[in-house]
C-alpha atoms as a PDB file:
ATOM      1  CA  MET A   1       2.373   5.454  23.931  1.00  0.00           C
ATOM      2  CA  SER A   2       5.750   5.403  22.260  1.00  0.00           C
ATOM      3  CA  GLN A   3       6.155   4.794  18.548  1.00  0.00           C
ATOM      4  CA  SER A   4       8.058   1.592  19.258  1.00  0.00           C
ATOM      5  CA  HIS A   5       5.358   0.264  21.565  1.00  0.00           C
ATOM      6  CA  PHE A   6       2.640   1.131  19.058  1.00  0.00           C
ATOM      7  CA  SER A   7       4.543  -0.647  16.272  1.00  0.00           C
ATOM      8  CA  LYS A   8       4.908  -3.793  18.364  1.00  0.00           C
ATOM      9  CA  LEU A   9       1.231  -3.850  19.281  1.00  0.00           C
ATOM     10  CA  PHE A  10       0.180  -3.108  15.704  1.00  0.00           C
ATOM     11  CA  LYS A  11       2.329  -5.916  14.323  1.00  0.00           C
ATOM     12  CA  ARG A  12       1.035  -8.314  16.946  1.00  0.00           C
ATOM     13  CA  SER A  13      -2.522  -7.422  15.948  1.00  0.00           C
ATOM     14  CA  THR A  14      -2.199  -7.355  12.145  1.00  0.00           C
ATOM     15  CA  GLY A  15       0.888  -9.424  11.419  1.00  0.00           C
ATOM     16  CA  LEU A  16       2.438  -6.473   9.602  1.00  0.00           C
ATOM     17  CA  ALA A  17       4.440  -3.429  10.603  1.00  0.00           C
ATOM     18  CA  PRO A  18       2.431  -0.197  10.202  1.00  0.00           C
ATOM     19  CA  HIS A  19       4.297   0.865   7.048  1.00  0.00           C
ATOM     20  CA  GLN A  20       3.860  -2.570   5.470  1.00  0.00           C
ATOM     21  CA  PHE A  21       0.163  -2.506   6.313  1.00  0.00           C
ATOM     22  CA  ILE A  22      -0.302   0.876   4.643  1.00  0.00           C
ATOM     23  CA  LEU A  23       1.564  -0.257   1.528  1.00  0.00           C
ATOM     24  CA  GLN A  24      -0.553  -3.414   1.352  1.00  0.00           C
ATOM     25  CA  GLU A  25      -3.771  -1.387   1.620  1.00  0.00           C
ATOM     26  CA  ARG A  26      -2.605   1.008  -1.101  1.00  0.00           C
ATOM     27  CA  ILE A  27      -1.792  -1.909  -3.386  1.00  0.00           C
ATOM     28  CA  ASN A  28      -5.139  -3.589  -2.682  1.00  0.00           C
ATOM     29  CA  ARG A  29      -6.967  -0.386  -3.610  1.00  0.00           C
ATOM     30  CA  SER A  30      -4.852   0.047  -6.726  1.00  0.00           C
ATOM     31  CA  LYS A  31      -5.769  -3.480  -7.857  1.00  0.00           C
ATOM     32  CA  GLU A  32      -9.448  -2.567  -7.636  1.00  0.00           C
ATOM     33  CA  LEU A  33      -8.868   0.572  -9.674  1.00  0.00           C
ATOM     34  CA  LEU A  34      -6.741  -1.248 -12.253  1.00  0.00           C
ATOM     35  CA  ARG A  35      -9.501  -3.819 -12.771  1.00  0.00           C
ATOM     36  CA  GLN A  36     -11.905  -1.016 -13.651  1.00  0.00           C
ATOM     37  CA  GLY A  37      -9.588  -0.145 -16.531  1.00  0.00           C
ATOM     38  CA  ASN A  38     -10.606   3.472 -16.929  1.00  0.00           C
ATOM     39  CA  ARG A  39      -7.613   5.259 -15.365  1.00  0.00           C
ATOM     40  CA  LYS A  40      -3.958   5.626 -16.217  1.00  0.00           C
ATOM     41  CA  ILE A  41      -1.450   3.909 -13.949  1.00  0.00           C
ATOM     42  CA  VAL A  42       0.070   7.214 -12.899  1.00  0.00           C
ATOM     43  CA  GLU A  43      -3.373   8.479 -11.833  1.00  0.00           C
ATOM     44  CA  ILE A  44      -3.934   5.357  -9.752  1.00  0.00           C
ATOM     45  CA  ALA A  45      -0.467   5.546  -8.208  1.00  0.00           C
ATOM     46  CA  LEU A  46      -0.946   9.137  -7.114  1.00  0.00           C
ATOM     47  CA  GLY A  47      -4.546   8.513  -6.101  1.00  0.00           C
ATOM     48  CA  VAL A  48      -3.671   5.756  -3.634  1.00  0.00           C
ATOM     49  CA  GLY A  49      -0.869   7.751  -2.053  1.00  0.00           C
ATOM     50  CA  PHE A  50       2.371   7.011  -3.860  1.00  0.00           C
ATOM     51  CA  GLU A  51       4.581   9.969  -4.720  1.00  0.00           C
ATOM     52  CA  ASN A  52       5.249   8.750  -8.250  1.00  0.00           C
ATOM     53  CA  GLN A  53       4.554   5.928 -10.665  1.00  0.00           C
ATOM     54  CA  ALA A  54       8.067   4.467 -10.381  1.00  0.00           C
ATOM     55  CA  HIS A  55       7.730   3.835  -6.646  1.00  0.00           C
ATOM     56  CA  PHE A  56       4.237   2.419  -7.161  1.00  0.00           C
ATOM     57  CA  THR A  57       5.482   0.048  -9.850  1.00  0.00           C
ATOM     58  CA  THR A  58       8.336  -1.158  -7.638  1.00  0.00           C
ATOM     59  CA  VAL A  59       6.111  -1.786  -4.626  1.00  0.00           C
ATOM     60  CA  PHE A  60       3.373  -3.358  -6.741  1.00  0.00           C
ATOM     61  CA  GLY A  61       5.854  -5.757  -8.323  1.00  0.00           C
ATOM     62  CA  THR A  62       7.336  -6.668  -4.962  1.00  0.00           C
ATOM     63  CA  LEU A  63       4.005  -7.306  -3.223  1.00  0.00           C
ATOM     64  CA  TRP A  64       2.314  -8.937  -6.198  1.00  0.00           C
ATOM     65  CA  ALA A  65       5.114 -11.497  -6.756  1.00  0.00           C
END
């Protein structure tokens, strides 16, 4: 299956492109961890798969708004 075909089927199934879906799942997990209140933001950002806190903060702000 080609990447393009997979992306179309994935979006049809989930309503989101694969990359958007992954970002949304990372943000959802980070919200759970933030509610626990016992970790630093940078630890959460790296723990859910972001390369740095700045990118996490940007994505979080975009998806949370």
